[in-house]
Amino acid sequence: MYRSDVVEAEGVQPGAVVLVQEAGDTGTKRHAGKSARAIPTLSDKNVRPTRPPVTRTLGSAFYSTASEIAVRMISPKPVNDIEQLIRERIRAAIAYRERFVQDTNAYRVIFSEGDFLPGLIVDKYNDILSLQVLTQAWDPDPMRNIFLSELRVALNPRVIVERIDPRVRKLEQLPERESGIVWPGNSPKYSNHEDSFKYSNHDVIPNRFSGEEPGVPGREAGSSSLRSAPLLGMTSGERGATGASPVEGSTSAITTEFQMNSVRFLYDALGGQKTGAFLDQRENYRAAEKYARGEALDVFTYQGGFALHLARSCDKVTGVDSSRPALEAADQNAALNGREIEWIEANAFDLLRDYSDAGREYDTIVLDPPAFAKSRQTRETAIRGYKELNLRALKMLRPGGVLVTCSCSYHVSASDLLEVLASAALDSHRNLRILENRGQAQDHPSLLGVPETAYLKCLISVVS
Ligand code: SAH
């Protein structure tokens, strides 16, 4: 519920568990729909007597004094024991993964609203857990103790790290904090919530790129130039390091190796974007691999997620990204799997324009750009970005070629992406047959009724 729908929340502390009641006609309501009253249930006893008449109780929620989303429902009933509720929800989230996640020791264990734990994200990479706290409710020590102890008992990790997005903490008006190990070790000291809490308008629905903003669509003057020489001037196979782990002998507390679909990856818990790897594409990697063939181009490869899978079904694979550190990690992953992949550090828009103008051809192209639309306002620009990428890719695909095109922008819908693709097909005079219309992996459950939990689109089509 948005702040504008809250009629009364006097005395409610940041992150409190509140009872939400539907307010009757206040006489001041500007629009139809529910208005809510938040009543603290755990802390503050100094609640003023109710003013607007209460019509019914809607349930319990986490309250944020800073977010534009003031109220996040956690139960349709009054919650008396928040600890028990959280422990049960975590156990249920783990049971859900046991049922639906296969062929991997890396997956999202808790996906915020998708697991009825709004504001908490936990990823598992083999023996490391990586978590993100996105709302006020999860930040105080007593709450941390609850979820950390439950996760430790249930999953027995070697290390638990917390990844901080300073922007989210600022917008939630939480005290500054650094990324680091939260277990084992001496519990870091947290400052309490007495800082001043001011209004801000921020939507904290988890996004693949809640951290860094890794790119912008379009080609701007002065944007990074195309460097088409393979990274480090060699492919991974030439180093003779096949099969050997580059971190062998230097295992640190925050690095590990995980596998998905029998592909091996290195993981550095405090490096990389987001929580280090794009787990949401795990099932799409396998689908892409199934149809991919010939010469493949993986655009926006990051640490080689698609490229490493494509290498099992294609003759030659090239991965493109503008981030050199990402490509260095990708190259290490290739060596770990004994694969030869060519890496190119370039702006994807420049490279696709130059390659398609030069008449280069591929049998398989993957497009998995960062979220171009971070808000509804940037949707149109984002759609132009997607159109440009898809048009260039279609021009380069040989007949019978496979296009895997993705969008992780929540504000660009599945039907928007289909429309973009249709218009790119028209402009490039190609016919497309959709092989698969996919979304995010099942360990990122999308909750019917909370559309924001469904954000990733992945269309696989064959070109003629
Ligand atoms: N396909 C990857 C995830 C891609 S994330 C996987 O499955 O793991 C998006 C990537 O796009 C990031 O690695 C980022 O560095 C890269 N990127 C952002 N803007 C770019 C641009 N203009 N050109 C090339 N790469 C870009």
Short mmCIF file of C-alpha atoms and ligand atoms in Angstrom, two decimals:
data_model
loop_
_atom_site.label_atom_id
_atom_site.label_comp_id
_atom_site.label_asym_id
_atom_site.label_seq_id
_atom_site.Cartn_x
_atom_site.Cartn_y
_atom_site.Cartn_z
CA MET A 1 0.00 0.00 0.00
CA TYR A 2 1.28 3.36 -0.95
CA ARG A 3 1.80 6.13 1.53
CA SER A 4 -1.00 8.10 -0.09
CA ASP A 5 -3.44 5.37 0.96
CA VAL A 6 -2.51 5.54 4.62
CA VAL A 7 -4.93 7.67 6.60
CA GLU A 8 -3.34 7.26 9.96
CA ALA A 9 -0.06 5.85 11.22
CA GLU A 10 0.74 7.99 14.17
CA GLY A 11 3.51 6.80 16.43
CA VAL A 12 4.47 3.90 14.19
CA GLN A 13 8.20 3.20 14.37
CA PRO A 14 10.38 2.48 11.31
CA GLY A 15 10.03 -1.13 10.25
CA ALA A 16 7.36 -1.96 12.84
CA VAL A 17 4.95 -4.83 12.45
CA VAL A 18 1.54 -3.22 12.26
CA LEU A 19 -2.06 -4.24 12.16
CA VAL A 20 -3.70 -2.80 9.07
CA GLN A 21 -7.29 -1.72 9.22
CA GLU A 22 -9.45 -0.43 6.47
CA ALA A 23 -10.63 3.04 7.32
CA GLY A 24 -14.21 4.04 6.74
CA ASP A 25 -15.14 7.18 4.85
CA THR A 26 -12.79 9.85 6.09
CA GLY A 27 -14.41 12.53 4.05
CA THR A 28 -11.00 13.46 2.70
CA LYS A 29 -10.40 10.57 0.36
CA ARG A 30 -9.42 11.76 -3.06
CA HIS A 31 -9.80 8.55 -4.96
CA ALA A 32 -11.57 5.26 -4.85
CA GLY A 33 -9.86 2.26 -3.32
CA LYS A 34 -8.77 1.19 0.10
CA SER A 35 -7.35 3.45 2.70
CA ALA A 36 -5.54 1.94 5.59
CA ARG A 37 -4.72 2.61 9.14
CA ALA A 38 -1.56 1.14 10.54
CA ILE A 39 -1.52 0.20 14.20
CA PRO A 40 1.69 -0.82 15.88
CA THR A 41 1.37 -4.26 17.40
CA LEU A 42 4.77 -4.87 18.84
CA SER A 43 6.34 -1.73 20.12
CA ASP A 44 4.70 1.58 20.81
CA LYS A 45 1.79 1.53 23.18
CA ASN A 46 1.03 5.21 22.79
CA VAL A 47 -1.36 4.82 19.96
CA ARG A 48 -3.91 7.54 19.68
CA PRO A 49 -7.55 6.51 19.77
CA THR A 50 -8.82 5.76 16.31
CA ARG A 51 -10.36 8.61 14.40
CA PRO A 52 -11.78 7.32 11.15
CA PRO A 53 -14.20 4.50 11.87
CA VAL A 54 -12.68 1.12 11.19
CA THR A 55 -14.57 -1.10 8.79
CA ARG A 56 -12.43 -4.23 8.91
CA THR A 57 -8.99 -5.58 9.65
CA LEU A 58 -6.92 -6.34 6.55
CA GLY A 59 -4.09 -8.15 8.32
CA SER A 60 -0.54 -7.53 9.45
CA ALA A 61 2.22 -5.73 7.61
CA PHE A 62 5.69 -4.29 7.81
CA TYR A 63 5.62 -0.52 7.99
CA SER A 64 8.21 1.78 6.44
CA THR A 65 8.41 5.41 7.46
CA ALA A 66 10.54 6.22 4.41
CA SER A 67 9.40 4.21 1.42
CA GLU A 68 6.64 5.30 -0.88
CA ILE A 69 5.39 1.77 -0.31
CA ALA A 70 4.50 2.39 3.30
CA VAL A 71 2.80 -0.91 4.04
CA ARG A 72 3.89 -4.38 2.93
CA MET A 73 1.40 -7.04 3.90
CA ILE A 74 2.77 -10.15 5.58
CA SER A 75 -0.44 -11.87 6.62
CA PRO A 76 -4.20 -11.49 6.14
CA LYS A 77 -4.52 -12.20 9.87
CA PRO A 78 -3.18 -10.38 12.90
CA VAL A 79 0.33 -11.67 13.60
CA ASN A 80 1.14 -12.10 17.24
CA ASP A 81 4.41 -13.96 16.96
CA ILE A 82 6.55 -12.43 14.22
CA GLU A 83 9.49 -14.69 15.00
CA GLN A 84 7.45 -17.82 14.47
CA LEU A 85 6.00 -16.43 11.25
CA ILE A 86 9.43 -15.61 9.81
CA ARG A 87 10.88 -18.99 10.76
CA GLU A 88 7.91 -20.77 9.16
CA ARG A 89 8.15 -18.70 5.99
CA ILE A 90 11.88 -19.39 5.65
CA ARG A 91 11.31 -23.11 6.11
CA ALA A 92 8.52 -22.99 3.52
CA ALA A 93 10.76 -21.13 1.06
CA ILE A 94 13.42 -23.80 1.45
CA ALA A 95 10.87 -26.60 1.01
CA TYR A 96 9.65 -24.90 -2.18
CA ARG A 97 13.21 -24.98 -3.59
CA GLU A 98 13.63 -28.62 -2.61
CA ARG A 99 10.60 -29.33 -4.72
CA PHE A 100 11.31 -27.16 -7.76
CA VAL A 101 15.05 -26.50 -8.04
CA GLN A 102 17.23 -29.08 -9.75
CA ASP A 103 20.75 -29.52 -11.09
CA THR A 104 22.31 -26.69 -9.14
CA ASN A 105 23.84 -25.81 -5.81
CA ALA A 106 23.23 -22.11 -6.46
CA TYR A 107 19.75 -20.67 -6.27
CA ARG A 108 17.66 -17.93 -4.71
CA VAL A 109 16.46 -19.17 -1.33
CA ILE A 110 14.25 -16.19 -0.49
CA PHE A 111 12.73 -13.87 -3.04
CA SER A 112 11.09 -11.11 -1.07
CA GLU A 113 7.37 -10.77 -1.88
CA GLY A 114 7.55 -13.98 -3.94
CA ASP A 115 8.19 -15.86 -0.69
CA PHE A 116 5.92 -13.72 1.50
CA LEU A 117 8.98 -12.15 3.14
CA PRO A 118 8.85 -8.66 1.59
CA GLY A 119 12.18 -6.87 1.58
CA LEU A 120 14.47 -9.85 2.15
CA ILE A 121 16.57 -11.55 -0.52
CA VAL A 122 18.82 -14.54 0.12
CA ASP A 123 20.89 -16.37 -2.49
CA LYS A 124 22.83 -19.56 -2.01
CA TYR A 125 26.07 -20.18 -3.87
CA ASN A 126 27.21 -23.61 -2.81
CA ASP A 127 28.36 -23.09 0.80
CA ILE A 128 27.96 -19.28 0.87
CA LEU A 129 24.72 -17.42 1.54
CA SER A 130 24.45 -13.88 0.26
CA LEU A 131 21.66 -11.69 1.57
CA GLN A 132 20.18 -8.28 0.93
CA VAL A 133 18.01 -6.26 3.29
CA LEU A 134 15.79 -3.91 1.29
CA THR A 135 13.38 -2.48 3.84
CA GLN A 136 13.44 -1.09 7.36
CA ALA A 137 11.72 -4.09 8.91
CA TRP A 138 14.65 -6.49 8.43
CA ASP A 139 17.42 -4.25 9.70
CA PRO A 140 17.21 -4.23 13.51
CA ASP A 141 19.34 -6.78 15.36
CA PRO A 142 16.44 -8.84 16.74
CA MET A 143 15.11 -9.37 13.20
CA ARG A 144 18.57 -10.22 11.88
CA ASN A 145 19.04 -12.76 14.64
CA ILE A 146 15.81 -14.49 13.66
CA PHE A 147 16.53 -14.93 9.97
CA LEU A 148 20.25 -15.58 10.34
CA SER A 149 19.71 -18.33 12.90
CA GLU A 150 16.98 -19.96 10.84
CA LEU A 151 19.10 -19.88 7.67
CA ARG A 152 22.09 -21.33 9.50
CA VAL A 153 20.13 -24.21 10.95
CA ALA A 154 18.28 -24.97 7.72
CA LEU A 155 21.12 -24.60 5.20
CA ASN A 156 24.32 -25.01 7.20
CA PRO A 157 26.35 -22.43 5.21
CA ARG A 158 30.09 -21.92 5.69
CA VAL A 159 29.69 -18.15 5.49
CA ILE A 160 26.84 -15.65 5.29
CA VAL A 161 27.57 -12.30 3.64
CA GLU A 162 25.43 -9.22 3.36
CA ARG A 163 25.53 -7.16 0.18
CA ILE A 164 24.75 -3.51 0.76
CA ASP A 165 23.15 -1.27 -1.79
CA PRO A 166 23.89 2.18 -0.33
CA ARG A 167 21.16 3.70 -2.49
CA VAL A 168 18.50 1.43 -0.99
CA ARG A 169 19.67 2.13 2.56
CA LYS A 170 19.59 5.84 1.92
CA LEU A 171 16.11 5.73 0.46
CA GLU A 172 14.88 3.58 3.35
CA GLN A 173 16.64 6.03 5.67
CA LEU A 174 18.66 3.28 7.28
CA PRO A 175 22.04 4.02 8.84
CA GLU A 176 25.06 3.48 6.61
CA ARG A 177 26.53 0.01 6.58
CA GLU A 178 29.14 -1.86 4.58
CA SER A 179 28.97 -5.13 2.69
CA GLY A 180 30.68 -7.91 4.57
CA ILE A 181 30.52 -11.18 6.42
CA VAL A 182 27.64 -11.32 8.89
CA TRP A 183 28.29 -14.87 10.02
CA PRO A 184 30.48 -16.34 11.47
CA GLY A 185 32.45 -13.81 13.42
CA ASN A 186 31.87 -11.00 15.82
CA SER A 187 28.52 -9.47 15.16
CA PRO A 188 29.09 -6.02 13.75
CA LYS A 189 27.64 -3.17 15.73
CA TYR A 190 24.56 -1.65 14.23
CA SER A 191 23.51 1.84 14.98
CA ASN A 192 19.90 2.01 15.99
CA HIS A 193 17.03 3.64 14.26
CA GLU A 194 16.97 6.90 16.13
CA ASP A 195 18.22 8.85 13.12
CA SER A 196 15.72 11.23 11.68
CA PHE A 197 13.36 9.60 9.26
CA LYS A 198 12.29 11.75 6.42
CA TYR A 199 9.94 11.29 3.54
CA SER A 200 11.32 9.81 0.38
CA ASN A 201 9.65 8.26 -2.59
CA HIS A 202 11.28 5.04 -3.45
CA ASP A 203 10.04 1.81 -4.75
CA VAL A 204 12.05 -1.00 -3.26
CA ILE A 205 10.66 -3.87 -5.20
CA PRO A 206 13.68 -6.00 -5.89
CA ASN A 207 15.24 -5.53 -9.23
CA ARG A 208 18.05 -7.40 -10.85
CA PHE A 209 20.00 -4.22 -10.78
CA SER A 210 19.16 -2.80 -7.43
CA GLY A 211 22.89 -2.25 -7.12
CA GLU A 212 25.03 -0.72 -9.79
CA GLU A 213 23.48 0.69 -12.86
CA PRO A 214 25.50 -1.13 -15.44
CA GLY A 215 24.51 0.51 -18.64
CA VAL A 216 22.37 2.84 -20.62
CA PRO A 217 20.63 2.13 -23.86
CA GLY A 218 21.55 3.99 -26.96
CA ARG A 219 24.83 5.22 -28.25
CA GLU A 220 25.91 8.44 -26.68
CA ALA A 221 28.71 10.54 -27.96
CA GLY A 222 31.84 9.60 -26.15
CA SER A 223 30.52 6.28 -24.94
CA SER A 224 33.12 3.58 -24.66
CA SER A 225 34.67 2.79 -28.00
CA LEU A 226 34.57 -0.55 -29.65
CA ARG A 227 37.57 -2.68 -28.93
CA SER A 228 37.13 -5.85 -30.86
CA ALA A 229 40.39 -7.53 -29.92
CA PRO A 230 39.72 -10.57 -27.77
CA LEU A 231 40.18 -9.87 -24.09
CA LEU A 232 43.77 -10.32 -22.94
CA GLY A 233 44.62 -11.18 -26.54
CA MET A 234 43.86 -14.85 -26.07
CA THR A 235 41.15 -17.36 -25.50
CA SER A 236 40.95 -19.33 -22.32
CA GLY A 237 42.15 -22.58 -23.89
CA GLU A 238 45.47 -21.06 -24.89
CA ARG A 239 46.52 -20.67 -21.33
CA GLY A 240 46.70 -24.40 -20.87
CA ALA A 241 44.78 -23.96 -17.68
CA THR A 242 41.91 -26.26 -18.62
CA GLY A 243 40.09 -27.66 -15.66
CA ALA A 244 42.23 -25.94 -13.05
CA SER A 245 40.51 -23.58 -10.72
CA PRO A 246 42.13 -20.15 -10.75
CA VAL A 247 41.36 -19.79 -7.07
CA GLU A 248 42.87 -23.09 -6.08
CA GLY A 249 45.32 -22.62 -3.31
CA SER A 250 43.93 -19.20 -2.55
CA THR A 251 40.53 -20.15 -1.20
CA SER A 252 39.24 -17.32 0.86
CA ALA A 253 36.22 -17.16 3.11
CA ILE A 254 34.18 -15.31 0.56
CA THR A 255 34.98 -17.21 -2.62
CA THR A 256 33.60 -20.53 -3.70
CA GLU A 257 32.75 -22.58 -6.73
CA PHE A 258 29.18 -23.47 -7.66
CA GLN A 259 27.59 -25.35 -10.49
CA MET A 260 24.37 -25.08 -12.39
CA ASN A 261 23.28 -27.44 -15.18
CA SER A 262 26.73 -29.07 -14.75
CA VAL A 263 28.52 -25.83 -15.70
CA ARG A 264 31.06 -24.64 -13.15
CA PHE A 265 31.32 -21.03 -11.98
CA LEU A 266 33.55 -19.17 -9.56
CA TYR A 267 31.84 -16.98 -7.04
CA ASP A 268 33.24 -14.00 -5.21
CA ALA A 269 30.68 -13.02 -2.60
CA LEU A 270 31.78 -9.43 -2.31
CA GLY A 271 32.60 -8.71 -5.94
CA GLY A 272 30.42 -8.58 -9.02
CA GLN A 273 27.09 -6.96 -9.59
CA LYS A 274 23.92 -7.76 -7.71
CA THR A 275 24.77 -10.79 -5.60
CA GLY A 276 27.39 -11.98 -8.04
CA ALA A 277 25.64 -14.07 -10.67
CA PHE A 278 22.38 -14.06 -12.52
CA LEU A 279 20.59 -16.99 -10.99
CA ASP A 280 17.30 -15.89 -12.54
CA GLN A 281 18.53 -17.10 -15.98
CA ARG A 282 19.46 -20.60 -14.85
CA GLU A 283 16.59 -22.37 -16.60
CA ASN A 284 16.89 -20.12 -19.66
CA TYR A 285 20.56 -21.07 -20.05
CA ARG A 286 19.54 -24.65 -20.48
CA ALA A 287 16.71 -23.78 -22.89
CA ALA A 288 19.07 -21.62 -24.97
CA GLU A 289 21.66 -24.38 -25.08
CA LYS A 290 19.05 -26.80 -26.40
CA TYR A 291 18.36 -24.75 -29.55
CA ALA A 292 21.73 -23.05 -30.04
CA ARG A 293 24.08 -24.16 -32.79
CA GLY A 294 26.90 -23.09 -35.08
CA GLU A 295 28.55 -19.76 -34.41
CA ALA A 296 27.13 -17.98 -31.37
CA LEU A 297 27.30 -14.44 -30.03
CA ASP A 298 26.37 -13.82 -26.38
CA VAL A 299 25.77 -10.09 -26.01
CA PHE A 300 25.87 -8.70 -22.44
CA THR A 301 27.56 -11.90 -21.30
CA TYR A 302 28.62 -10.67 -17.82
CA GLN A 303 30.55 -13.63 -16.37
CA GLY A 304 29.66 -15.87 -19.30
CA GLY A 305 26.36 -17.39 -18.10
CA PHE A 306 24.87 -18.03 -21.54
CA ALA A 307 28.22 -18.32 -23.34
CA LEU A 308 29.40 -21.21 -21.16
CA HIS A 309 26.18 -23.09 -21.79
CA LEU A 310 26.22 -22.34 -25.53
CA ALA A 311 29.78 -23.66 -25.71
CA ARG A 312 28.35 -27.15 -25.19
CA SER A 313 26.17 -27.01 -28.31
CA CYS A 314 27.92 -24.50 -30.61
CA ASP A 315 31.11 -24.66 -32.68
CA LYS A 316 32.33 -21.22 -31.71
CA VAL A 317 31.17 -18.80 -29.02
CA THR A 318 31.93 -15.11 -28.55
CA GLY A 319 30.87 -13.21 -25.44
CA VAL A 320 30.53 -9.42 -25.39
CA ASP A 321 30.38 -7.09 -22.40
CA SER A 322 31.45 -3.55 -21.58
CA SER A 323 32.80 -4.56 -18.18
CA ARG A 324 36.37 -5.79 -18.18
CA PRO A 325 36.22 -7.27 -14.65
CA ALA A 326 33.11 -9.23 -15.69
CA LEU A 327 34.95 -10.60 -18.72
CA GLU A 328 37.97 -11.51 -16.65
CA ALA A 329 35.69 -13.55 -14.40
CA ALA A 330 34.04 -15.03 -17.51
CA ASP A 331 37.46 -16.05 -18.81
CA GLN A 332 38.27 -17.79 -15.52
CA ASN A 333 34.95 -19.61 -15.71
CA ALA A 334 35.75 -20.75 -19.25
CA ALA A 335 39.11 -22.12 -18.09
CA LEU A 336 37.40 -23.89 -15.19
CA ASN A 337 35.14 -25.66 -17.68
CA GLY A 338 37.89 -26.34 -20.20
CA ARG A 339 36.16 -24.22 -22.84
CA GLU A 340 37.54 -21.88 -25.46
CA ILE A 341 35.44 -18.76 -25.70
CA GLU A 342 36.36 -15.45 -27.27
CA TRP A 343 35.63 -12.42 -25.09
CA ILE A 344 35.19 -8.94 -26.48
CA GLU A 345 35.14 -5.83 -24.33
CA ALA A 346 32.84 -3.41 -26.15
CA ASN A 347 29.74 -1.32 -26.00
CA ALA A 348 27.11 -3.72 -27.33
CA PHE A 349 25.30 -1.04 -29.33
CA ASP A 350 28.49 -0.04 -31.14
CA LEU A 351 29.57 -3.61 -31.74
CA LEU A 352 26.19 -4.75 -33.10
CA ARG A 353 26.01 -1.74 -35.40
CA ASP A 354 29.54 -2.28 -36.71
CA TYR A 355 29.16 -6.03 -37.11
CA SER A 356 25.78 -5.85 -38.85
CA ASP A 357 26.99 -3.04 -41.14
CA ALA A 358 30.00 -5.20 -41.98
CA GLY A 359 27.68 -8.10 -42.88
CA ARG A 360 28.85 -10.49 -40.18
CA GLU A 361 26.65 -13.51 -39.60
CA TYR A 362 25.84 -15.85 -36.73
CA ASP A 363 23.70 -18.91 -36.13
CA THR A 364 22.78 -18.02 -32.56
CA ILE A 365 22.56 -14.64 -30.82
CA VAL A 366 21.71 -14.00 -27.17
CA LEU A 367 20.69 -10.52 -25.99
CA ASP A 368 20.47 -10.13 -22.20
CA PRO A 369 20.89 -6.41 -21.52
CA PRO A 370 20.62 -4.69 -18.14
CA ALA A 371 17.27 -3.22 -17.09
CA PHE A 372 16.89 -0.29 -19.47
CA ALA A 373 13.66 0.93 -17.88
CA LYS A 374 14.11 1.62 -14.22
CA SER A 375 10.88 3.56 -14.02
CA ARG A 376 7.73 3.98 -16.03
CA GLN A 377 9.09 7.31 -17.30
CA THR A 378 12.01 5.66 -19.10
CA ARG A 379 9.90 2.94 -20.72
CA GLU A 380 9.82 4.55 -24.18
CA THR A 381 13.59 5.04 -24.31
CA ALA A 382 14.05 1.49 -23.11
CA ILE A 383 11.80 0.15 -25.85
CA ARG A 384 13.90 2.00 -28.44
CA GLY A 385 17.01 0.39 -26.96
CA TYR A 386 15.51 -3.11 -27.16
CA LYS A 387 14.33 -2.44 -30.71
CA GLU A 388 17.79 -1.37 -31.84
CA LEU A 389 19.47 -4.44 -30.32
CA ASN A 390 16.94 -6.90 -31.72
CA LEU A 391 16.94 -5.32 -35.16
CA ARG A 392 20.74 -5.56 -35.40
CA ALA A 393 20.71 -9.14 -34.15
CA LEU A 394 18.04 -10.23 -36.63
CA LYS A 395 20.02 -8.74 -39.51
CA MET A 396 22.99 -10.89 -38.53
CA LEU A 397 21.25 -14.22 -38.07
CA ARG A 398 21.60 -16.80 -40.82
CA PRO A 399 18.40 -18.52 -41.99
CA GLY A 400 17.43 -21.08 -39.37
CA GLY A 401 19.34 -19.09 -36.76
CA VAL A 402 18.22 -18.77 -33.16
CA LEU A 403 17.57 -15.54 -31.30
CA VAL A 404 17.40 -15.56 -27.51
CA THR A 405 16.20 -12.14 -26.41
CA CYS A 406 15.68 -11.09 -22.81
CA SER A 407 14.44 -8.12 -20.84
CA CYS A 408 14.65 -7.76 -17.09
CA SER A 409 12.86 -4.40 -17.01
CA TYR A 410 9.67 -4.76 -15.04
CA HIS A 411 8.31 -1.67 -16.80
CA VAL A 412 8.69 -3.30 -20.20
CA SER A 413 6.06 -6.03 -20.24
CA ALA A 414 6.12 -9.41 -21.97
CA SER A 415 3.75 -8.08 -24.61
CA ASP A 416 5.95 -4.97 -25.06
CA LEU A 417 8.90 -7.24 -25.78
CA LEU A 418 6.88 -9.31 -28.25
CA GLU A 419 5.85 -6.09 -29.99
CA VAL A 420 9.47 -4.91 -30.13
CA LEU A 421 10.46 -8.22 -31.66
CA ALA A 422 7.60 -8.14 -34.18
CA SER A 423 8.57 -4.66 -35.26
CA ALA A 424 12.26 -5.61 -35.54
CA ALA A 425 11.26 -8.65 -37.62
CA LEU A 426 9.22 -6.44 -39.92
CA ASP A 427 12.04 -3.93 -40.38
CA SER A 428 14.62 -6.64 -41.05
CA HIS A 429 12.29 -8.59 -43.39
CA ARG A 430 12.63 -11.75 -41.34
CA ASN A 431 10.04 -14.26 -40.22
CA LEU A 432 10.23 -15.38 -36.65
CA ARG A 433 8.75 -18.45 -35.04
CA ILE A 434 8.57 -18.37 -31.28
CA LEU A 435 10.02 -21.54 -29.79
CA GLU A 436 9.68 -20.55 -26.16
CA ASN A 437 8.19 -17.68 -24.24
CA ARG A 438 9.94 -17.86 -20.89
CA GLY A 439 10.38 -15.99 -17.63
CA GLN A 440 12.61 -16.13 -14.59
CA ALA A 441 13.76 -19.37 -12.97
CA GLN A 442 11.37 -20.99 -10.50
CA ASP A 443 13.54 -20.11 -7.52
CA HIS A 444 12.43 -16.50 -8.23
CA PRO A 445 8.73 -17.23 -7.77
CA SER A 446 6.38 -14.71 -9.29
CA LEU A 447 3.31 -14.22 -7.19
CA LEU A 448 0.00 -13.85 -8.97
CA GLY A 449 -1.49 -10.63 -7.65
CA VAL A 450 1.92 -9.02 -7.13
CA PRO A 451 2.87 -8.34 -10.75
CA GLU A 452 6.15 -6.68 -9.72
CA THR A 453 7.51 -10.12 -8.78
CA ALA A 454 7.50 -11.12 -12.48
CA TYR A 455 10.20 -9.10 -14.21
CA LEU A 456 12.33 -11.31 -16.47
CA LYS A 457 11.30 -12.15 -20.02
CA CYS A 458 13.17 -14.54 -22.31
CA LEU A 459 11.92 -15.22 -25.83
CA ILE A 460 13.56 -17.88 -27.94
CA SER A 461 12.76 -17.82 -31.63
CA VAL A 462 13.97 -19.24 -34.90
CA VAL A 463 14.52 -16.99 -37.89
CA SER A 464 13.75 -17.60 -41.54
N1 SAH B 1 23.77 -12.47 -19.50
C1 SAH B 1 24.36 -12.27 -18.19
C2 SAH B 1 23.75 -11.14 -17.42
C3 SAH B 1 23.87 -9.82 -18.11
S1 SAH B 1 23.75 -8.50 -17.03
C4 SAH B 1 24.24 -13.56 -17.40
O1 SAH B 1 23.45 -14.43 -17.77
O2 SAH B 1 24.93 -13.70 -16.40
C5 SAH B 1 24.05 -7.15 -18.07
C6 SAH B 1 25.48 -6.98 -18.48
O3 SAH B 1 25.49 -5.95 -19.44
C7 SAH B 1 26.45 -6.55 -17.40
O4 SAH B 1 27.49 -7.48 -17.33
C8 SAH B 1 26.99 -5.20 -17.87
O5 SAH B 1 28.37 -5.04 -17.64
C9 SAH B 1 26.71 -5.25 -19.34
N2 SAH B 1 26.50 -3.98 -20.03
C10 SAH B 1 25.78 -2.91 -19.63
N3 SAH B 1 25.74 -1.96 -20.56
C11 SAH B 1 26.45 -2.44 -21.62
C12 SAH B 1 26.76 -1.94 -22.91
N4 SAH B 1 26.29 -0.76 -23.31
N5 SAH B 1 27.49 -2.72 -23.73
C13 SAH B 1 27.94 -3.93 -23.36
N6 SAH B 1 27.67 -4.45 -22.13
C14 SAH B 1 26.94 -3.73 -21.28
#
